[in-house]
Amino acid sequence: MHKMWGDRYNQFAHLRNMYTFMMTHPGKKILFMGSEWGQFLEWRYNEGLEWVDLEDEMNHKMQHFTAVLNNLYEKEASLWELEDTSETIELIDADNTEESVLTFMRRSKNTQDFLIIALNLVPVERKNFAIGVPFPGSYKEVLNTEKIEFGGTWTKDNLVCQSVSQPFKGFDQQIQTILPALGALIIKPEKIQTD
């Protein structure tokens, strides 16, 4: 943590973003030796963990975030079921350099079971942020890295998003949401029309 840019709030926001990207990107995952709570100093083979860090509210909330993210990974088949195939991931917008936002989709064997991941890599909140979706219907937020319980500032989730029939980045439908500054959202279809 001590090598990251910004104050402690920004450091932990970046860390939550990085862990969200890691857990939602295909491939095996590993966190160890205090990285799950944001240990301030890097791991050293000749010293123990800095358990005292867990007395700090930000580290404690980071540990809680990591546990919630791990539970989401275990629960959502789209994050692991097809991880060794190219069908598991679909980029929605990988070229948004102007806003520094990356959006992509993770899929499972069931075409109606997928997650949309939006990563905002700068400290600017994005209101009415458009995301292309494959089916008309409603979509709900299942994880917001900027929730207060994780060390962020948001006290409630975004409202359920209803798609609109407006093409966006190769998709016939789009949703609009508020993307938190230095935050990530994981969005799941709630009720969609696939036919």
GROMACS .gro file of C-alpha atoms in nm, residues 2-71:
model
   70
    2HIS     CA    1   0.281   0.243   0.078
    3LYS     CA    2   0.384   0.250  -0.290
    4MET     CA    3   0.041   0.348  -0.419
    5TRP     CA    4  -0.057   0.698  -0.528
    6GLY     CA    5  -0.277   0.921  -0.314
    7ASP     CA    6  -0.399   0.942   0.041
    8ARG     CA    7  -0.528   0.637   0.229
    9TYR     CA    8  -0.882   0.678   0.093
   10ASN     CA    9  -0.756   0.680  -0.268
   11GLN     CA   10  -0.511   0.396  -0.201
   12PHE     CA   11  -0.789   0.171  -0.074
   13ALA     CA   12  -1.024   0.276  -0.356
   14HIS     CA   13  -0.755   0.176  -0.608
   15LEU     CA   14  -0.699  -0.152  -0.426
   16ARG     CA   15  -1.072  -0.236  -0.433
   17ASN     CA   16  -1.075  -0.159  -0.807
   18MET     CA   17  -0.769  -0.376  -0.866
   19TYR     CA   18  -0.912  -0.670  -0.671
   20THR     CA   19  -1.244  -0.638  -0.854
   21PHE     CA   20  -1.059  -0.651  -1.187
   22MET     CA   21  -0.853  -0.950  -1.073
   23MET     CA   22  -1.154  -1.147  -0.945
   24THR     CA   23  -1.367  -1.074  -1.253
   25HIS     CA   24  -1.093  -1.136  -1.508
   26PRO     CA   25  -1.048  -1.496  -1.634
   27GLY     CA   26  -0.777  -1.701  -1.467
   28LYS     CA   27  -0.674  -1.825  -1.125
   29LYS     CA   28  -0.659  -1.589  -0.829
   30ILE     CA   29  -0.422  -1.556  -0.536
   31LEU     CA   30  -0.412  -1.322  -0.238
   32PHE     CA   31  -0.179  -1.395   0.051
   33MET     CA   32   0.020  -1.259   0.343
   34GLY     CA   33  -0.200  -0.965   0.434
   35SER     CA   34  -0.289  -0.850   0.086
   36GLU     CA   35  -0.652  -0.933   0.159
   37TRP     CA   36  -0.670  -0.646   0.408
   38GLY     CA   37  -0.430  -0.404   0.243
   39GLN     CA   38  -0.122  -0.451   0.459
   40PHE     CA   39   0.072  -0.126   0.444
   41LEU     CA   40   0.419  -0.271   0.389
   42GLU     CA   41   0.486  -0.536   0.127
   43TRP     CA   42   0.531  -0.897   0.234
   44ARG     CA   43   0.875  -0.993   0.365
   45TYR     CA   44   0.984  -1.353   0.410
   46ASN     CA   45   1.174  -1.278   0.732
   47GLU     CA   46   0.887  -1.106   0.919
   48GLY     CA   47   0.533  -1.189   1.021
   49LEU     CA   48   0.217  -1.017   0.910
   50GLU     CA   49   0.127  -0.674   1.046
   51TRP     CA   50  -0.181  -0.796   1.234
   52VAL     CA   51  -0.204  -0.459   1.404
   53ASP     CA   52  -0.328  -0.319   1.069
   54LEU     CA   53  -0.665  -0.483   1.134
   55GLU     CA   54  -0.722  -0.239   1.420
   56ASP     CA   55  -0.744   0.036   1.155
   57GLU     CA   56  -1.097   0.088   1.021
   58MET     CA   57  -0.985   0.108   0.656
   59ASN     CA   58  -0.794  -0.221   0.675
   60HIS     CA   59  -1.083  -0.390   0.853
   61LYS     CA   60  -1.327  -0.270   0.584
   62MET     CA   61  -1.087  -0.387   0.313
   63GLN     CA   62  -1.081  -0.733   0.469
   64HIS     CA   63  -1.464  -0.731   0.469
   65PHE     CA   64  -1.466  -0.622   0.102
   66THR     CA   65  -1.231  -0.906   0.008
   67ALA     CA   66  -1.456  -1.157   0.186
   68VAL     CA   67  -1.766  -1.025   0.004
   69LEU     CA   68  -1.581  -1.033  -0.330
   70ASN     CA   69  -1.465  -1.391  -0.265
   71ASN     CA   70  -1.821  -1.497  -0.182
   0.00000   0.00000   0.00000
